[in-house]
Tab-separated table of C-alpha atoms and ligand atoms in Angstrom:
chain	number	residue	atom	x	y	z
A	18	MET	CA	146.407	215.269	73.483
A	19	ASN	CA	142.994	213.942	72.604
A	20	ASN	CA	142.959	215.926	69.408
A	21	ARG	CA	146.370	214.676	68.437
A	22	PHE	CA	145.241	211.154	69.113
A	23	THR	CA	142.111	211.628	66.988
A	24	LEU	CA	144.209	213.120	64.214
A	25	SER	CA	146.673	210.234	64.211
A	26	PHE	CA	143.823	207.765	64.334
A	27	LEU	CA	142.139	209.416	61.343
A	28	LEU	CA	145.428	209.482	59.476
A	29	LEU	CA	145.892	205.785	60.104
A	30	LEU	CA	142.368	205.105	58.908
A	31	ASN	CA	143.091	207.077	55.765
A	32	ILE	CA	146.186	205.063	55.052
A	33	ILE	CA	144.421	201.764	55.652
A	34	SER	CA	141.351	202.577	53.576
A	35	GLY	CA	143.106	204.481	50.808
A	36	PHE	CA	140.679	207.338	51.404
A	37	GLY	CA	141.923	210.581	49.922
A	38	GLN	CA	143.743	208.903	47.060
A	39	THR	CA	142.738	209.886	43.587
A	40	THR	CA	141.607	207.062	41.346
A	41	SER	CA	144.827	207.082	39.370
A	42	GLU	CA	146.884	206.621	42.520
A	43	LYS	CA	144.972	203.515	43.492
A	44	ASN	CA	146.468	200.258	42.473
A	45	THR	CA	143.692	199.067	40.206
A	46	PRO	CA	143.807	195.467	38.979
A	47	LEU	CA	144.824	196.852	35.590
A	48	SER	CA	147.783	198.724	36.915
A	49	LYS	CA	149.178	195.679	38.667
A	50	HIS	CA	149.049	193.312	35.691
A	51	PRO	CA	149.012	193.802	31.916
A	52	PRO	CA	145.355	193.824	30.818
A	53	MET	CA	144.074	190.734	28.978
A	54	GLY	CA	141.048	190.435	26.762
A	55	TRP	CA	139.632	190.372	23.266
A	56	MET	CA	139.456	193.351	20.868
A	57	THR	CA	136.963	193.794	18.035
A	58	TRP	CA	139.252	195.412	15.447
A	59	ASN	CA	141.155	192.711	13.600
A	60	TYR	CA	138.229	190.356	13.201
A	61	PHE	CA	135.353	192.758	12.556
A	62	GLY	CA	136.955	196.076	11.557
A	63	ASP	CA	134.217	198.665	12.042
A	64	ASN	CA	131.519	196.174	11.076
A	65	ILE	CA	130.618	195.478	14.690
A	66	HIS	CA	127.309	194.514	16.278
A	67	GLU	CA	126.212	194.037	19.879
A	68	LYS	CA	125.042	190.503	19.075
A	69	ASP	CA	128.557	189.454	18.025
A	70	ILE	CA	130.162	191.210	20.971
A	71	LYS	CA	127.854	189.410	23.401
A	72	GLN	CA	128.747	186.115	21.762
A	73	MET	CA	132.425	186.933	22.225
A	74	ALA	CA	131.792	187.625	25.916
A	75	ASP	CA	130.021	184.248	26.175
A	76	ALA	CA	132.944	182.585	24.411
A	77	MET	CA	135.475	184.236	26.684
A	78	VAL	CA	133.878	182.487	29.620
A	79	GLU	CA	132.967	179.191	27.907
A	80	SER	CA	136.384	178.702	26.287
A	81	GLY	CA	138.090	178.957	29.679
A	82	MET	CA	139.815	182.208	28.723
A	83	SER	CA	138.283	184.273	31.530
A	84	ALA	CA	139.402	181.746	34.141
A	85	LEU	CA	142.965	182.327	32.918
A	86	GLY	CA	142.736	186.105	33.290
A	87	TYR	CA	141.254	187.344	30.003
A	88	GLN	CA	138.860	189.927	31.318
A	89	TYR	CA	138.235	192.785	28.917
A	90	ILE	CA	135.964	192.990	25.912
A	91	PHE	CA	137.485	195.935	24.068
A	92	ILE	CA	135.128	197.665	21.610
A	93	ASP	CA	137.378	199.340	19.038
A	94	ASP	CA	136.550	201.923	16.365
A	95	GLY	CA	133.207	202.002	14.580
A	96	TRP	CA	130.716	201.953	17.468
A	97	GLN	CA	129.901	205.688	17.276
A	98	GLY	CA	126.708	207.144	15.868
A	99	GLY	CA	127.539	210.852	16.234
A	100	ARG	CA	126.175	213.191	18.938
A	101	ASP	CA	122.624	213.908	20.088
A	102	ASN	CA	121.107	217.389	20.386
A	103	LYS	CA	122.868	217.865	23.730
A	104	ASN	CA	126.177	216.843	22.178
A	105	ASN	CA	126.276	213.545	24.042
A	106	ILE	CA	128.191	210.936	22.064
A	107	ILE	CA	125.859	208.095	21.062
A	108	PRO	CA	126.355	204.622	19.636
A	109	ASP	CA	125.244	203.703	16.136
A	110	PRO	CA	121.642	202.576	16.757
A	111	GLU	CA	121.845	199.846	14.127
A	112	LYS	CA	125.006	198.318	15.552
A	113	PHE	CA	123.963	198.779	19.189
A	114	PRO	CA	120.140	198.739	19.258
A	115	SER	CA	120.122	198.098	23.024
A	116	GLY	CA	122.734	200.775	23.769
A	117	ILE	CA	126.171	200.450	25.314
A	118	LYS	CA	124.939	200.472	28.927
A	119	ALA	CA	122.934	197.303	28.294
A	120	LEU	CA	126.003	195.711	26.721
A	121	ALA	CA	128.163	196.737	29.689
A	122	ASP	CA	125.595	195.207	32.051
A	123	TYR	CA	125.702	191.993	30.046
A	124	VAL	CA	129.492	191.885	30.042
A	125	HIS	CA	129.697	192.713	33.757
A	126	GLY	CA	127.115	190.013	34.459
A	127	LYS	CA	129.666	187.529	33.157
A	128	GLY	CA	132.343	188.855	35.465
A	129	LEU	CA	134.079	190.655	32.585
A	130	LYS	CA	134.896	194.300	31.840
A	131	LEU	CA	134.076	196.524	28.893
A	132	GLY	CA	136.501	198.753	27.021
A	133	ILE	CA	135.649	201.402	24.453
A	134	TYR	CA	137.531	203.500	21.918
A	135	SER	CA	137.873	207.153	20.991
A	136	ASP	CA	140.455	209.522	19.541
A	137	ALA	CA	142.127	212.810	20.501
A	138	ALA	CA	140.790	214.689	17.469
A	139	GLN	CA	137.428	215.416	15.871
A	140	LEU	CA	137.359	212.155	13.952
A	141	THR	CA	138.772	208.710	14.679
A	142	CYS	CA	141.073	206.723	12.419
A	143	ALA	CA	138.107	205.133	10.655
A	144	GLY	CA	136.369	208.516	10.381
A	145	TYR	CA	133.881	208.314	13.268
A	146	THR	CA	132.985	210.947	15.884
A	147	ALA	CA	135.841	211.454	18.374
A	148	SER	CA	136.360	213.275	21.658
A	149	LEU	CA	138.447	216.433	21.117
A	150	ASN	CA	136.844	219.295	23.104
A	151	PHE	CA	134.252	216.876	24.509
A	152	GLU	CA	136.616	215.095	26.885
A	153	ASN	CA	134.680	215.738	30.100
A	154	GLN	CA	131.313	215.080	28.552
A	155	ASP	CA	132.449	211.859	26.871
A	156	ALA	CA	134.245	210.602	29.975
A	157	LYS	CA	131.034	211.122	31.980
A	158	THR	CA	129.046	209.312	29.301
A	159	PHE	CA	131.487	206.398	29.348
A	160	ALA	CA	131.279	206.290	33.156
A	161	SER	CA	127.470	206.338	33.065
A	162	TRP	CA	127.511	203.371	30.691
A	163	GLY	CA	129.826	201.398	32.986
A	164	ILE	CA	132.925	201.476	30.786
A	165	ASP	CA	136.134	200.152	32.398
A	166	TYR	CA	138.822	201.017	29.827
A	167	LEU	CA	139.345	203.605	27.116
A	168	LYS	CA	141.692	203.099	24.160
A	169	TYR	CA	142.468	206.611	22.952
A	170	ASP	CA	143.810	206.885	19.423
A	171	TYR	CA	145.642	209.732	17.724
A	172	CYS	CA	144.516	209.897	14.092
A	173	ASN	CA	143.732	213.343	12.666
A	174	ALA	CA	145.716	215.063	15.434
A	175	PRO	CA	148.820	217.274	15.105
A	176	ALA	CA	152.129	215.421	14.873
A	177	ASP	CA	154.063	217.188	17.636
A	178	SER	CA	154.613	215.635	21.076
A	179	ALA	CA	153.574	218.702	23.062
A	180	THR	CA	150.039	218.612	21.681
A	181	ALA	CA	149.824	214.853	22.179
A	182	LYS	CA	150.767	215.197	25.853
A	183	ILE	CA	148.163	217.919	26.373
A	184	ARG	CA	145.406	215.983	24.630
A	185	TYR	CA	146.123	212.713	26.417
A	186	LYS	CA	146.317	214.457	29.774
A	187	ARG	CA	143.022	216.193	29.136
A	188	MET	CA	141.262	212.888	28.596
A	189	ALA	CA	143.042	211.149	31.488
A	190	ASP	CA	141.959	213.969	33.827
A	191	ALA	CA	138.413	213.765	32.506
A	192	LEU	CA	138.317	210.026	33.155
A	193	ARG	CA	139.620	210.553	36.667
A	194	GLN	CA	136.859	213.042	37.329
A	195	SER	CA	134.174	210.908	35.721
A	196	GLY	CA	133.255	209.120	38.932
A	197	ARG	CA	134.351	205.703	37.644
A	198	ASP	CA	137.624	203.820	37.594
A	199	ILE	CA	138.380	203.775	33.856
A	200	ALA	CA	141.778	202.570	32.723
A	201	PHE	CA	143.451	204.565	29.970
A	202	GLY	CA	145.312	203.204	26.948
A	203	VAL	CA	147.433	205.631	24.935
A	204	CYS	CA	147.524	204.728	21.229
A	205	GLU	CA	149.754	207.093	19.279
A	206	TRP	CA	151.863	204.234	17.818
A	207	GLY	CA	155.213	205.110	19.392
A	208	GLY	CA	156.150	208.059	17.171
A	209	ARG	CA	156.328	210.498	20.075
A	210	HIS	CA	158.044	208.045	22.467
A	211	PRO	CA	155.065	207.668	24.819
A	212	TRP	CA	157.077	205.306	27.059
A	213	LYS	CA	158.777	208.481	28.308
A	214	TRP	CA	155.635	210.471	29.164
A	215	ALA	CA	152.386	208.519	28.886
A	216	SER	CA	152.504	207.424	32.502
A	217	SER	CA	152.936	210.971	33.775
A	218	VAL	CA	149.879	212.189	31.863
A	219	GLY	CA	147.701	209.347	33.177
A	220	GLY	CA	148.188	206.436	30.740
A	221	GLN	CA	148.446	202.877	32.017
A	222	VAL	CA	149.394	201.264	28.730
A	223	TRP	CA	150.875	202.791	25.608
A	224	ARG	CA	151.223	201.333	22.149
A	225	THR	CA	154.861	201.280	21.085
A	226	THR	CA	154.464	200.676	17.340
A	227	GLY	CA	152.146	201.015	14.373
A	228	ASP	CA	149.394	198.443	13.851
A	229	ILE	CA	150.326	194.788	13.700
A	230	ARG	CA	149.590	192.967	10.458
A	231	ASP	CA	149.035	189.249	10.193
A	232	LYS	CA	152.573	188.483	9.025
A	233	TRP	CA	155.903	187.361	10.386
A	234	LYS	CA	157.851	190.424	9.299
A	235	ASP	CA	157.792	193.282	6.850
A	236	THR	CA	159.226	192.293	3.499
A	237	GLY	CA	158.823	195.643	1.812
A	238	THR	CA	155.065	196.233	1.818
A	239	GLY	CA	155.307	198.389	4.960
A	240	GLY	CA	153.608	197.877	8.318
A	241	TYR	CA	154.689	195.759	11.249
A	242	GLY	CA	154.835	191.999	11.526
A	243	ILE	CA	155.481	189.990	14.684
A	244	LEU	CA	159.273	190.167	14.417
A	245	ASP	CA	159.298	193.919	13.672
A	246	ILE	CA	157.349	194.614	16.856
A	247	ILE	CA	159.611	192.340	18.905
A	248	ASP	CA	162.669	194.223	17.646
A	249	ALA	CA	161.127	197.637	18.305
A	250	ASN	CA	159.918	196.746	21.784
A	251	ALA	CA	163.078	194.926	22.899
A	252	GLU	CA	164.819	198.234	23.529
A	253	LEU	CA	162.085	199.538	25.824
A	254	ASP	CA	162.371	197.180	28.784
A	255	LYS	CA	163.343	199.834	31.272
A	256	TYR	CA	160.106	201.767	30.701
A	257	ALA	CA	157.712	198.939	31.594
A	258	VAL	CA	156.687	198.964	35.229
A	259	SER	CA	153.788	197.663	37.221
A	260	GLY	CA	151.057	200.079	36.192
A	261	GLY	CA	152.654	201.278	32.954
A	262	TRP	CA	152.995	198.736	30.174
A	263	ASN	CA	154.493	198.777	26.692
A	264	ASP	CA	151.572	197.718	24.489
A	265	MET	CA	152.741	195.672	21.495
A	266	ASP	CA	149.261	195.673	19.899
A	267	MET	CA	146.822	192.817	19.410
A	268	LEU	CA	147.622	189.117	19.416
A	269	ILE	CA	146.912	187.721	15.968
A	270	ALA	CA	146.894	183.984	16.739
A	271	GLY	CA	144.007	182.283	14.998
A	272	LEU	CA	143.484	184.920	12.304
A	273	TYR	CA	145.301	182.900	9.591
A	274	GLY	CA	145.284	185.702	7.047
A	275	LYS	CA	141.698	186.793	7.505
A	276	LYS	CA	140.970	189.812	5.360
A	277	GLY	CA	140.419	193.080	7.190
A	278	PRO	CA	142.680	195.465	9.099
A	279	SER	CA	145.341	192.872	9.972
A	280	GLY	CA	145.261	191.578	6.393
A	281	ASP	CA	146.413	194.902	4.939
A	282	LEU	CA	150.037	195.600	3.984
A	283	GLY	CA	150.876	192.011	3.144
A	284	GLY	CA	149.173	190.439	6.171
A	285	THR	CA	148.534	187.078	4.563
A	286	GLY	CA	148.762	185.053	7.756
A	287	CYS	CA	151.288	183.252	9.934
A	288	SER	CA	152.021	179.683	10.950
A	289	ASP	CA	151.046	178.402	14.390
A	290	ILE	CA	154.742	178.349	15.291
A	291	GLU	CA	154.892	182.070	14.507
A	292	TYR	CA	151.723	182.753	16.509
A	293	GLN	CA	153.280	180.819	19.385
A	294	THR	CA	156.339	183.039	19.136
A	295	GLN	CA	154.124	186.094	19.330
A	296	MET	CA	152.404	184.808	22.474
A	297	SER	CA	155.789	183.869	23.978
A	298	ILE	CA	157.423	187.231	23.489
A	299	TRP	CA	154.329	189.327	24.275
A	300	CYS	CA	154.253	187.450	27.603
A	301	MET	CA	157.980	187.837	28.184
A	302	MET	CA	157.662	191.575	27.470
A	303	SER	CA	154.647	192.038	29.783
A	304	SER	CA	152.554	193.428	26.965
A	305	PRO	CA	148.783	193.646	27.259
A	306	LEU	CA	147.263	190.528	25.684
A	307	ALA	CA	144.381	191.555	23.442
A	308	THR	CA	143.350	188.579	21.339
A	309	SER	CA	141.689	189.520	18.063
A	310	ASN	CA	140.636	186.246	16.435
A	311	ASP	CA	137.175	184.684	16.471
A	312	ILE	CA	137.250	183.241	19.986
A	313	ARG	CA	133.867	181.571	19.354
A	314	ASN	CA	135.542	179.182	16.919
A	315	MET	CA	139.102	178.347	17.838
A	316	ASN	CA	140.976	175.308	16.596
A	317	ASP	CA	143.133	173.280	18.979
A	318	ALA	CA	146.366	174.954	17.892
A	319	THR	CA	144.996	178.421	18.688
A	320	LYS	CA	143.611	177.261	22.033
A	321	ARG	CA	146.952	175.718	22.901
A	322	ILE	CA	148.606	179.097	22.284
A	323	LEU	CA	146.096	181.468	23.870
A	324	LEU	CA	145.141	179.279	26.817
A	325	ASN	CA	148.586	178.250	28.009
A	326	LYS	CA	148.496	179.058	31.707
A	327	GLU	CA	152.228	178.726	32.147
A	328	ILE	CA	153.048	181.384	29.577
A	329	ILE	CA	150.225	183.628	30.834
A	330	ASP	CA	151.691	183.363	34.346
A	331	ILE	CA	154.924	184.822	32.965
A	332	ASN	CA	152.974	187.720	31.444
A	333	GLN	CA	151.029	188.410	34.622
A	334	ASP	CA	153.949	187.867	36.998
A	335	ALA	CA	153.927	190.109	40.043
A	336	SER	CA	157.441	191.389	39.318
A	337	GLY	CA	155.903	193.702	36.707
A	338	LYS	CA	159.102	193.539	34.684
A	339	GLN	CA	159.640	193.333	30.953
A	340	CYS	CA	162.276	190.810	29.870
A	341	GLN	CA	165.768	191.928	28.941
A	342	GLN	CA	167.337	191.102	25.612
A	343	LYS	CA	170.620	189.288	26.314
A	344	ILE	CA	171.617	188.248	22.806
A	345	LYS	CA	170.581	189.514	19.410
A	346	ASP	CA	172.269	188.414	16.217
A	347	LYS	CA	171.201	187.258	12.755
A	348	VAL	CA	169.807	184.002	14.087
A	349	TRP	CA	168.912	184.425	17.751
A	350	ASN	CA	167.065	186.684	20.121
A	351	ILE	CA	167.555	185.557	23.709
A	352	PHE	CA	165.529	187.138	26.487
A	353	THR	CA	165.394	186.627	30.243
A	354	LYS	CA	162.808	187.847	32.695
A	355	GLU	CA	163.267	187.715	36.411
A	356	LEU	CA	160.081	186.543	38.098
A	357	ALA	CA	158.744	187.503	41.503
A	358	ASN	CA	159.517	184.137	43.131
A	359	GLY	CA	163.156	184.221	41.998
A	360	ASP	CA	162.683	181.979	38.933
A	361	TYR	CA	163.795	183.168	35.507
A	362	ALA	CA	161.839	182.896	32.288
A	363	LEU	CA	164.167	182.294	29.346
A	364	ALA	CA	163.070	182.707	25.722
A	365	ILE	CA	165.115	181.473	22.770
A	366	LEU	CA	163.819	182.744	19.422
A	367	ASN	CA	165.171	181.469	16.111
A	368	ARG	CA	164.589	184.421	13.786
A	369	SER	CA	166.300	182.773	10.812
A	370	ASP	CA	164.474	180.966	8.034
A	371	THR	CA	165.941	177.513	8.750
A	372	ILE	CA	165.960	175.071	11.673
A	373	GLN	CA	168.946	175.698	13.965
A	374	ASN	CA	170.881	173.924	16.711
A	375	PHE	CA	171.795	175.899	19.750
A	376	LYS	CA	173.846	175.446	22.868
A	377	LEU	CA	173.214	178.059	25.504
A	378	VAL	CA	175.412	178.162	28.577
A	379	PHE	CA	173.290	180.038	31.123
A	380	ASP	CA	176.317	181.661	32.666
A	381	LYS	CA	176.891	183.548	29.398
A	382	ILE	CA	173.663	185.465	29.886
A	383	GLY	CA	174.205	186.173	33.557
A	384	LEU	CA	172.405	183.149	35.018
A	385	THR	CA	174.935	181.553	37.309
A	386	GLY	CA	174.535	178.230	39.067
A	387	LYS	CA	172.340	175.255	38.260
A	388	TYR	CA	168.694	175.270	37.312
A	389	GLU	CA	165.744	172.952	37.013
A	390	ILE	CA	164.536	173.556	33.428
A	391	ARG	CA	160.822	173.460	32.676
A	392	ASP	CA	159.556	173.754	29.095
A	393	VAL	CA	156.600	176.094	29.240
A	394	TRP	CA	155.186	174.960	25.876
A	395	GLU	CA	155.685	171.238	26.509
A	396	HIS	CA	154.452	171.575	30.093
A	397	LYS	CA	157.171	169.416	31.530
A	398	SER	CA	160.537	169.493	33.181
A	399	ILE	CA	163.261	168.642	30.672
A	400	GLY	CA	166.174	168.257	33.064
A	401	HIS	CA	168.529	170.382	35.073
A	402	GLY	CA	171.944	171.897	34.786
A	403	LYS	CA	173.897	174.927	33.633
A	404	LYS	CA	173.044	174.871	29.932
A	405	TRP	CA	170.518	173.929	27.291
A	406	ASN	CA	171.221	172.163	23.988
A	407	GLY	CA	168.653	171.630	21.323
A	408	GLN	CA	166.954	172.395	18.056
A	409	VAL	CA	164.722	175.362	17.413
A	410	LYS	CA	162.527	175.402	14.338
A	411	LYS	CA	162.394	178.336	11.947
A	412	HIS	CA	160.653	181.276	13.728
A	413	GLU	CA	160.013	179.160	16.818
A	414	THR	CA	160.452	180.389	20.377
A	415	LYS	CA	161.306	178.013	23.200
A	416	VAL	CA	160.359	179.296	26.626
A	417	PHE	CA	161.824	177.755	29.744
A	418	ARG	CA	161.167	178.478	33.372
A	419	LEU	CA	164.397	178.112	35.327
A	420	ARG	CA	164.345	177.406	39.038
A	421	LYS	CA	167.635	177.596	40.868
A	422	ILE	CA	168.726	174.337	42.519
B	11	GLA	C1	144.382	202.793	14.574
B	11	GLA	C2	144.792	201.938	15.774
B	11	GLA	C3	144.212	200.544	15.596
B	11	GLA	C4	142.689	200.623	15.491
B	11	GLA	C5	142.282	201.558	14.361
B	11	GLA	C6	140.799	201.853	14.363
B	11	GLA	O1	144.938	202.336	13.401
B	11	GLA	O2	146.171	201.899	15.892
B	11	GLA	O3	144.588	199.718	16.677
B	11	GLA	O4	142.181	201.077	16.716
B	11	GLA	O5	142.951	202.805	14.455
B	11	GLA	O6	140.410	202.743	13.353
């Protein structure tokens, strides 16, 4: 009797404390909400330096971004300086003279988290030392530095899905055994349909497309623009769950055609309306939000886009759902997302190249009854009823929060 009581008591304690769970089973902050932060790649390419990264961490706090949920400083490719005589991966001593641990301490001191990058082959996409066959050793190194997130790329690796699954699982397992909670981002660009398997091998986010370029859409030069990624990701809503997110790649607001990775393949820049559309749909689709502009120097238009709490709330909503595409034709993409408190977020995107008038009867997209309509970009209620009438500029997205009345 006593023993049984002790056993039940211990069991209860286990349940309450989460003791006995593996790290991946725990609901980490990352797994509950799409991660938000700033990534080095589009602004710096591989020309990174700890001084700049520290300044970005400062800016994340000073700009008000961190208070809105932006939390990660993601170091992308180019940080590596090879391996030492014990095969430990080391940072480039010129780019990181104080070492990554010191940088992690700095970033943590600001209440932020640090992400790093590697690849499931011998070399990364930009040709730096990667982690194949050193998974356990590298995961332990990352843990010892205080890393919180690993973006794991797939350049120079075999094309088949079976190998990809094995290689991603190997690194996810290594991270789990590293002694630190390190979130895992799968980056194989969608070719092997990672939305179907990345979660089961230990991924918490997975890129669904090739790299975003700083352009509205592909016009024949190849590569993905904002609209191309929206179209590709729209079909994947059923795969996004709390803890497993479709990653639509970096936000490009504020880049304005800067040369560098996002400037390749015709990436000559977008208008602020187009950047606002990107933010709108990335939030509707519960994508990670990795800004990639110079957050130390943002103009008002970029701040308005990246620091809009109302749209961020839709991204981070506790429902953990990706929006559903209700209408797609030559002119319109209409999406709805059911939010945890019963409200609906509604996005109306004019994909055509001219200003358009639209009348949307909510009933037609499954929203019955009457709603209070709040414009998430204008930050005000614009009325109530069963429909919306109005103009949408070329490439603009209106986002409304509908509360049933
Ligand atoms: C790939 C990834 C990019 C970036 C570069 C770095 O292209 O998809 O996001 O990480 O590699 O080399």
